[in-house]
mmCIF file of C-alpha atoms in Angstrom:
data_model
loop_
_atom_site.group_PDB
_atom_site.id
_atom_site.type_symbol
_atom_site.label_atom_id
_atom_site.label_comp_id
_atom_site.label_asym_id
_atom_site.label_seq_id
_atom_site.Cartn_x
_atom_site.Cartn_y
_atom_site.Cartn_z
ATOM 1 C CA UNK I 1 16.511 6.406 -9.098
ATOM 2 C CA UNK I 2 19.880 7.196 -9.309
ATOM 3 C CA UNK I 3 21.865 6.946 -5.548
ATOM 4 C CA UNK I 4 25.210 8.650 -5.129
ATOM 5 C CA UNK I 5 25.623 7.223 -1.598
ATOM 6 C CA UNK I 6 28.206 4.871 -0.226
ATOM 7 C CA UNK I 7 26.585 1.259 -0.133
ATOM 8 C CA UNK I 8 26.976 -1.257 2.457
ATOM 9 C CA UNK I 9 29.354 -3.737 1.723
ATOM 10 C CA UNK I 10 27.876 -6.668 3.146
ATOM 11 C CA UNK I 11 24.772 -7.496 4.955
ATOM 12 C CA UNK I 12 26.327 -8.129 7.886
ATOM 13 C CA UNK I 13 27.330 -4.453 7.384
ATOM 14 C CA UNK I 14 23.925 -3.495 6.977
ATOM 15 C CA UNK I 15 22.309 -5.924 10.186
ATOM 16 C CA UNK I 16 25.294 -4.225 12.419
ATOM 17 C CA UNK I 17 24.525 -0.749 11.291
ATOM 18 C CA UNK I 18 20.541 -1.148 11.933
ATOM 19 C CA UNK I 19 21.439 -2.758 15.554
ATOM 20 C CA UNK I 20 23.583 0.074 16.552
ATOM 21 C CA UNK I 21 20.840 2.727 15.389
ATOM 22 C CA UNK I 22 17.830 0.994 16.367
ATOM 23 C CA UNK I 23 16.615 3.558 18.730
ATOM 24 C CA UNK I 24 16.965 6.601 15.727
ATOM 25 C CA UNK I 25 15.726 4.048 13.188
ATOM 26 C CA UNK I 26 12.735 2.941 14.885
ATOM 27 C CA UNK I 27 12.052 6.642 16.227
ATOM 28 C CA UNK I 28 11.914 7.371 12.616
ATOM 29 C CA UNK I 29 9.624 4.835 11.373
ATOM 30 C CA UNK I 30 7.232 5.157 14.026
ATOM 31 C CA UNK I 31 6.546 8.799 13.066
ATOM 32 C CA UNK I 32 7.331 8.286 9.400
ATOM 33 C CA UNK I 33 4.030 10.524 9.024
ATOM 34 C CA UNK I 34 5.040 13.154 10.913
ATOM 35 C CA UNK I 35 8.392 15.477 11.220
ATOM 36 C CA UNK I 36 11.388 14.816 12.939
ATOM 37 C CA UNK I 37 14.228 17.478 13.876
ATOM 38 C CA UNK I 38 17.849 16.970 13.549
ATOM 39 C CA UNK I 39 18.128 18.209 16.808
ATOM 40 C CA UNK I 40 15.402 15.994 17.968
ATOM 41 C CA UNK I 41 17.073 13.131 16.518
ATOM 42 C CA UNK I 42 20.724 13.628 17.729
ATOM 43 C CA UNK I 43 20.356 12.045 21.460
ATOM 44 C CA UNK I 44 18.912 8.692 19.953
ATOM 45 C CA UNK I 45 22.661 8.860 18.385
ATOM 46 C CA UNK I 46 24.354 9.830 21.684
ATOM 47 C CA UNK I 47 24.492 13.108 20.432
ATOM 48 C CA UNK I 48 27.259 12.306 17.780
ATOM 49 C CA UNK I 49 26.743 14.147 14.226
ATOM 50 C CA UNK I 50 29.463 11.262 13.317
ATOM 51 C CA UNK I 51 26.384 8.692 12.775
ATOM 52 C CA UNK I 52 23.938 10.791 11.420
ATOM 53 C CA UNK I 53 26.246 11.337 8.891
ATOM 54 C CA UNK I 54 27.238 7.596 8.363
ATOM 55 C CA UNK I 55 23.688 6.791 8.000
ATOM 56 C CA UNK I 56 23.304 9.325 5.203
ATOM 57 C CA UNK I 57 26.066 8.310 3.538
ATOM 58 C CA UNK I 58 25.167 4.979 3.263
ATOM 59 C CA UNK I 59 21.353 6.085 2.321
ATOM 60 C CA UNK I 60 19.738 4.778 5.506
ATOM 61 C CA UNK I 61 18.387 8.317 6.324
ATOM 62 C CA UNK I 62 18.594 11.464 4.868
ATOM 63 C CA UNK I 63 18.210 15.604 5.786
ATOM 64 C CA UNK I 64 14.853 17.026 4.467
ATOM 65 C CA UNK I 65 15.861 20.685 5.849
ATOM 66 C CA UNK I 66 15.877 20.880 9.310
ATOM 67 C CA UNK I 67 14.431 17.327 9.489
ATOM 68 C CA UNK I 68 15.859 14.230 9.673
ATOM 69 C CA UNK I 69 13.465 11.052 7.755
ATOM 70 C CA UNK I 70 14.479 7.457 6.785
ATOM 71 C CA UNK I 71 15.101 6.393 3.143
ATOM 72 C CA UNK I 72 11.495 5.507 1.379
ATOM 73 C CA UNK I 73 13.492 2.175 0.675
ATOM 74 C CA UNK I 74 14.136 1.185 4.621
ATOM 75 C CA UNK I 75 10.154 2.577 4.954
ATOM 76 C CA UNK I 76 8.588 0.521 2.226
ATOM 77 C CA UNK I 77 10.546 -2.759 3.139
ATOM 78 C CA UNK I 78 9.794 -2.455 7.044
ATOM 79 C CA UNK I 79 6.055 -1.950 5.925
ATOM 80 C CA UNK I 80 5.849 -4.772 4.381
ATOM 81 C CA UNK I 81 7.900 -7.313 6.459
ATOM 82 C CA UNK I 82 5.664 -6.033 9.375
ATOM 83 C CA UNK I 83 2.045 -5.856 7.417
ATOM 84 C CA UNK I 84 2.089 -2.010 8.452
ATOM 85 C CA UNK I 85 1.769 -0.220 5.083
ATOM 86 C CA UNK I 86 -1.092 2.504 4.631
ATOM 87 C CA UNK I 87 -0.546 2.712 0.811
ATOM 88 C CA UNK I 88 -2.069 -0.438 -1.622
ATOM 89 C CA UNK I 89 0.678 -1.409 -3.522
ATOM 90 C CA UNK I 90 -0.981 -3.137 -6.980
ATOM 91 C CA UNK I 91 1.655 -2.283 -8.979
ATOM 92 C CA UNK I 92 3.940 -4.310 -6.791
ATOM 93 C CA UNK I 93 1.037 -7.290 -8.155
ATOM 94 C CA UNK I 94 1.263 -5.862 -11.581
ATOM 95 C CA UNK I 95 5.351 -6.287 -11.639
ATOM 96 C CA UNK I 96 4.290 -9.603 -10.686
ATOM 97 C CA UNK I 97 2.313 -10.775 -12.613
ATOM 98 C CA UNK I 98 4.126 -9.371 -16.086
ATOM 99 C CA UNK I 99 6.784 -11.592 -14.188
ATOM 100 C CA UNK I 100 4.590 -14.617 -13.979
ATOM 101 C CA UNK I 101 3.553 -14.732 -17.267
ATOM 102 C CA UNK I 102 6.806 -14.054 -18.614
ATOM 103 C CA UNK I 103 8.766 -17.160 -16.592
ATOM 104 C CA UNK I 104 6.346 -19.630 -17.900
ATOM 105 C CA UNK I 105 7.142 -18.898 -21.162
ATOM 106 C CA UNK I 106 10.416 -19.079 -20.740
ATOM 107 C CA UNK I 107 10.186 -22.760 -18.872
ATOM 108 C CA UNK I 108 8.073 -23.652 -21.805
ATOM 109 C CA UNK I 109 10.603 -22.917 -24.250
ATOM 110 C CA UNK I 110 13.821 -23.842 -22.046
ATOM 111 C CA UNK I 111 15.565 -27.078 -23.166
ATOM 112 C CA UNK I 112 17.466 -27.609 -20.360
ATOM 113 C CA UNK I 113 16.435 -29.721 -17.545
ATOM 114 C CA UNK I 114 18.622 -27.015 -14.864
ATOM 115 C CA UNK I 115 17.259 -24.038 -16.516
ATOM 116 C CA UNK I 116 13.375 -25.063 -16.586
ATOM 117 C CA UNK I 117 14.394 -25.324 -12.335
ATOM 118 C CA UNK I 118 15.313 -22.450 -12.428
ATOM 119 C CA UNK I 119 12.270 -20.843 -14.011
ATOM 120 C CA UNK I 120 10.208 -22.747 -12.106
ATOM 121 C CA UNK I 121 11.293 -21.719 -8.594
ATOM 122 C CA UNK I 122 11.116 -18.009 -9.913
ATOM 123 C CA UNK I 123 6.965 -18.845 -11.118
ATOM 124 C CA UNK I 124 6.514 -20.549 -7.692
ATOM 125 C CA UNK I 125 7.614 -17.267 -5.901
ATOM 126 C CA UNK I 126 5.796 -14.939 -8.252
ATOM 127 C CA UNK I 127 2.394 -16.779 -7.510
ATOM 128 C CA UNK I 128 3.235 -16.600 -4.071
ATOM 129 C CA UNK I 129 4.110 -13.151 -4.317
ATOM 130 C CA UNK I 130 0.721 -12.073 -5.760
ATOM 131 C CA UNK I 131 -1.118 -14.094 -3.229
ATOM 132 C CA UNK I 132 0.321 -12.332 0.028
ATOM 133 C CA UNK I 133 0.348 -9.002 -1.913
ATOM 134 C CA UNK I 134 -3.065 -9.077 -2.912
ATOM 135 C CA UNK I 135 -4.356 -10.514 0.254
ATOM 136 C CA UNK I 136 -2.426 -7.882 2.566
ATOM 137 C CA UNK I 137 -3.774 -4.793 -0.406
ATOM 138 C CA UNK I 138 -7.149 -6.035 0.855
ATOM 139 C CA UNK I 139 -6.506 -6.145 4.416
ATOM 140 C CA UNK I 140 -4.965 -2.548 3.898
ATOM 141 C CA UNK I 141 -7.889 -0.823 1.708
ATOM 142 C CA UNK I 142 -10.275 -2.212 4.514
ATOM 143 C CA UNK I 143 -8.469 -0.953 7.155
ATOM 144 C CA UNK I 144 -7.963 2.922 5.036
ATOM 145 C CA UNK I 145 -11.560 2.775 4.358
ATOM 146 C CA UNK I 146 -12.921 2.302 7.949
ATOM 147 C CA UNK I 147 -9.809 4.978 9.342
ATOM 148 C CA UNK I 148 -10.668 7.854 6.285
ATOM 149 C CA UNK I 149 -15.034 7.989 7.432
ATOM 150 C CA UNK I 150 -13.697 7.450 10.963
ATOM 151 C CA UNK I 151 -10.991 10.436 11.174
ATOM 152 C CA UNK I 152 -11.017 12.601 8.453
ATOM 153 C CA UNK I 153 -13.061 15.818 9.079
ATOM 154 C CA UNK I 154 -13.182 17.624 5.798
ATOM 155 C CA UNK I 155 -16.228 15.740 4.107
ATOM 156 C CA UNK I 156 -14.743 16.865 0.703
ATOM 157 C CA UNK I 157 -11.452 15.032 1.188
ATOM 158 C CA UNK I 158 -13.412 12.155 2.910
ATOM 159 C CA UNK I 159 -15.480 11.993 -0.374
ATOM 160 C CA UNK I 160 -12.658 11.673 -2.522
ATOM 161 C CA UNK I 161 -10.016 9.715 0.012
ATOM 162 C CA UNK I 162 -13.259 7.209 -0.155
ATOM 163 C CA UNK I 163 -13.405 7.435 -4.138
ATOM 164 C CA UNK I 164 -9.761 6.634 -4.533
ATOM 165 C CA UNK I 165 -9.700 3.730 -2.156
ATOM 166 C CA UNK I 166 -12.624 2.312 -4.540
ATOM 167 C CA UNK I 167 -10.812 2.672 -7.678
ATOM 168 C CA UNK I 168 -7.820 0.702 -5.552
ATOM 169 C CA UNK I 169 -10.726 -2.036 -4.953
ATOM 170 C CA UNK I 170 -11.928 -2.246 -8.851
ATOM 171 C CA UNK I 171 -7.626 -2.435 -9.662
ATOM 172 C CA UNK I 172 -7.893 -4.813 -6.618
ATOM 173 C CA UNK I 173 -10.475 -6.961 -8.783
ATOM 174 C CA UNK I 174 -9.253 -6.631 -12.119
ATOM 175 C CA UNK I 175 -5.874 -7.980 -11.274
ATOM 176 C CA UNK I 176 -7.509 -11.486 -9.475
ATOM 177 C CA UNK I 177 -9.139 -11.987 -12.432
ATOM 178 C CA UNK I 178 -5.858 -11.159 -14.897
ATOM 179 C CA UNK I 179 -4.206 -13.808 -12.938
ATOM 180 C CA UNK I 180 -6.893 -16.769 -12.295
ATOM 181 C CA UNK I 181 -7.365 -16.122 -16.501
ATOM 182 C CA UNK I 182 -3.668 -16.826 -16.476
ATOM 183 C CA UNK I 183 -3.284 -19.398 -13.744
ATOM 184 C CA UNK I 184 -6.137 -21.219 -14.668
ATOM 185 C CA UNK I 185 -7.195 -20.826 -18.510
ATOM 186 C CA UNK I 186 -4.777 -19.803 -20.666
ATOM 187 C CA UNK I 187 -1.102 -21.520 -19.134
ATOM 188 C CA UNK I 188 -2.662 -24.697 -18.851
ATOM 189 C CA UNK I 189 0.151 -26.300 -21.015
ATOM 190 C CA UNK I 190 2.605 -25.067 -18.526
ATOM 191 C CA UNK I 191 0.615 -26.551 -15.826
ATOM 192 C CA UNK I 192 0.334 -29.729 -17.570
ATOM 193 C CA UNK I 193 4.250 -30.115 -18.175
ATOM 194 C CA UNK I 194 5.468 -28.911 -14.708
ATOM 195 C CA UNK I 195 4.225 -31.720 -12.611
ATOM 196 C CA UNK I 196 5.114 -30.348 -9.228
ATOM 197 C CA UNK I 197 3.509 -31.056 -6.162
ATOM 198 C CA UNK I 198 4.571 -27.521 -4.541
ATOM 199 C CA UNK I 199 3.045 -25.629 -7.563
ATOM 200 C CA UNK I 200 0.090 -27.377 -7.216
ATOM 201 C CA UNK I 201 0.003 -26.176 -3.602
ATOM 202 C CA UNK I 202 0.665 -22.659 -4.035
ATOM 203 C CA UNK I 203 -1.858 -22.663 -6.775
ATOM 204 C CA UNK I 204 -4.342 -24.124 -5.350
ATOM 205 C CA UNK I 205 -3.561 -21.478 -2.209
ATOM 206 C CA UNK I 206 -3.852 -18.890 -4.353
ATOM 207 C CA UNK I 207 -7.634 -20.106 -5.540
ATOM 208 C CA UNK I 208 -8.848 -20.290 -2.359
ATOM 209 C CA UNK I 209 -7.010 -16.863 -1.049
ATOM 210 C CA UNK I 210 -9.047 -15.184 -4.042
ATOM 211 C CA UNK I 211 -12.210 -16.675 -3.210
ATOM 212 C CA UNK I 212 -12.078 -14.782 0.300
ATOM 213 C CA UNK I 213 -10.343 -12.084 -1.354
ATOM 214 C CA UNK I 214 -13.503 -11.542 -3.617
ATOM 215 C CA UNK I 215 -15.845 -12.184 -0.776
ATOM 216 C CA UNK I 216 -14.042 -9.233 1.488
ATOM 217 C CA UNK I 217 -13.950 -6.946 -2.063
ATOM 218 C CA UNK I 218 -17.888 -7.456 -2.106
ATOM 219 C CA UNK I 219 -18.228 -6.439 1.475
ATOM 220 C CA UNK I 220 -15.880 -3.586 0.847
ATOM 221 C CA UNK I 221 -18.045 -2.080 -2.062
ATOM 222 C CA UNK I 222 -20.878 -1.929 -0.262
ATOM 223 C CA UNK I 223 -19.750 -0.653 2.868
ATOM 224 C CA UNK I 224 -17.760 2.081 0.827
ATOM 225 C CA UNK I 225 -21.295 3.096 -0.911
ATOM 226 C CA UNK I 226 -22.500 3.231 2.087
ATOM 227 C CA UNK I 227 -19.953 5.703 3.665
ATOM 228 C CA UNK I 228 -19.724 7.702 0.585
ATOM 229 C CA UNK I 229 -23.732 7.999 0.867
ATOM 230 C CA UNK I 230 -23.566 9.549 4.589
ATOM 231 C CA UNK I 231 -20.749 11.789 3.696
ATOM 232 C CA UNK I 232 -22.214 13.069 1.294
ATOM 233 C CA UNK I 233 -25.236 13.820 3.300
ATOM 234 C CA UNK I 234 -23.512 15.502 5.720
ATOM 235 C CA UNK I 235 -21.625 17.441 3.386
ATOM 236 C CA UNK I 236 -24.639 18.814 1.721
ATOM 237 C CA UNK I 237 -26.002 19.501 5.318
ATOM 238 C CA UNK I 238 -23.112 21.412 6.274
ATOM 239 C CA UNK I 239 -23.125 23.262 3.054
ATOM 240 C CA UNK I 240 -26.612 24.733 3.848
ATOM 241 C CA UNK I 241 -26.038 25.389 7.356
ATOM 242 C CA UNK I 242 -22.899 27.369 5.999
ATOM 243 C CA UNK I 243 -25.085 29.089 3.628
ATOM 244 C CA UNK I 244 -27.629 29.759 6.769
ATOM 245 C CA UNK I 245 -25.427 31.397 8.639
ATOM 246 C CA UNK I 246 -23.691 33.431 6.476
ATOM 247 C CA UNK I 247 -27.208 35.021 5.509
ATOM 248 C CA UNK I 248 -27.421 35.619 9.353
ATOM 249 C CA UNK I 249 -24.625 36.889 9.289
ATOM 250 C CA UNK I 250 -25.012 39.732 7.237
ATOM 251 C CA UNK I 251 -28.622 40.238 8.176
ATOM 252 C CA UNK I 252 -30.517 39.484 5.448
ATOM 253 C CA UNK I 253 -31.828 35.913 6.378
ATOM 254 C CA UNK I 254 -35.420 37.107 7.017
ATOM 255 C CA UNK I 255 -35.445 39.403 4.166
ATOM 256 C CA UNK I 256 -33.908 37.187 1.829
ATOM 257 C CA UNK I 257 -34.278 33.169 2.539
ATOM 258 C CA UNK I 258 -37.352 30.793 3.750
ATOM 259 C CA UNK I 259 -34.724 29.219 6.761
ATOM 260 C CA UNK I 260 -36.856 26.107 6.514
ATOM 261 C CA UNK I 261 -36.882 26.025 2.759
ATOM 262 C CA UNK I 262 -33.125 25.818 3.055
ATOM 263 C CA UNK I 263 -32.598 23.272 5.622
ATOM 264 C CA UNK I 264 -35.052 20.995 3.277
#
């Protein structure tokens, strides 16, 4: 994406500029979801147009209308430093992973002693990377799962909310085992030559993150068959008491249905 806007020119720039908006900035995240009004918004700025605008400029928020929202970049980053986010990110895992593979091979092929380092420190964050991501995509599709049959009242959008959030779990699965077949079969030469002790760590973290992962991704299936079973039920239920009443309703359920045979 292409932004226009003036950038910060340091991060103490940026740290300042969040500290004197706080109030608007966590207004704004808290209700992300939901609409807020310029006017709404002015008298968590003291009412001064001056640092709306500054804020906009810089990319921090931005007008939608008559509404006022923060940047999807401040959104996505405070989601994830605070273990908040409602989407499941795998193609942040994905990036990593393509990442992964590709810094190996270039340690394996790097001559020089400061360079291998160098790739080394950038595998050591990738794997580390995956494991949080993967292990807070989990946490998340649990927590969607349980809120979607819990709060959603349309049994059609519950349905497919509930489909969607499985296909996230297969994704979910199929990347663990792109990256144990990587980890742990086919870079073994790379693990061979880079004898070091925090690798080994973070990789054997990583095993025993996916082991629970896998575990909780079992669980998951079968509660989501489960849910999708009952909503289903109740949405063919519903469906035939709709079709009930509107046969009451224009008279003809006598003449025209068995109300027993229908309810079956």
């Amino acid at each position: 994406m292409n932004r226009t806007g003036q950038h910060f020119q340091s991060l103490q720039e940026l740290i300042r500029a969040l500290a004197n908006h706080a109030s608007l900035i966590n207004e704004l995240f808290e209700k992300r979801n939901l609409s807020i009004r310029k006017e709404d918004a002015l008298p968590l700025v003291d009412d001064k147009e001056e640092r709306l605008h500054y804020l906009q400029q810089r990319e921090v928020i931005r007008e939608n209308g008559d509404f006022t929202e923060l940047d999807e970049r401040f959104i996505d980053f405070f989601e994830q430093v605070l273990d908040v986010n409602a989407e499941i990110n795998n193609a942040f895992i994905k990036e990593s992973l393509e990442a992964l593979q590709n810094n190996i091979h270039y340690y394996i092929e790097e001559k020089s002693t400061s360079r291998k380092s160098s790739y080394l420190r950038k595998v050591k964050a990738e794997i580390r990377k995956i494991t949080n991501s993967t292990w807070r995509n989990v946490l998340d599709l649990r927590r969607n799962i349980e809120d979607t049959y819990k709060t959603e009242p349309n049994y059609k959008i519950k349905i497919d909310k509930l489909q969607h959030y499985d296909r996230k779990r297969i994704d979910i699965t199929e990347l663990i085992q792109s990256t144990e077949t990587l980890c742990f079969e086919k870079e073994r030469l790379f693990f061979s030559q880079a004898t070091d002790e925090e690798l080994n760590r973070i990789k054997w973290q990583l095993r025993i993150v996916f082991r629970e992962v896998q575990h909780q991704l079992r669980e998951i299936e079968k509660q989501t068959i489960e849910y999708l079973n009952q909503a289903r039920s109740r949405s063919a239920l519903i469906e035939k008491l709709h079709k009930v009443k509107f046969l009451k309703d224009r008279f003809e359920l006598k003449e025209y249905s068995n109300f027993v045979q229908v309810l079956k």
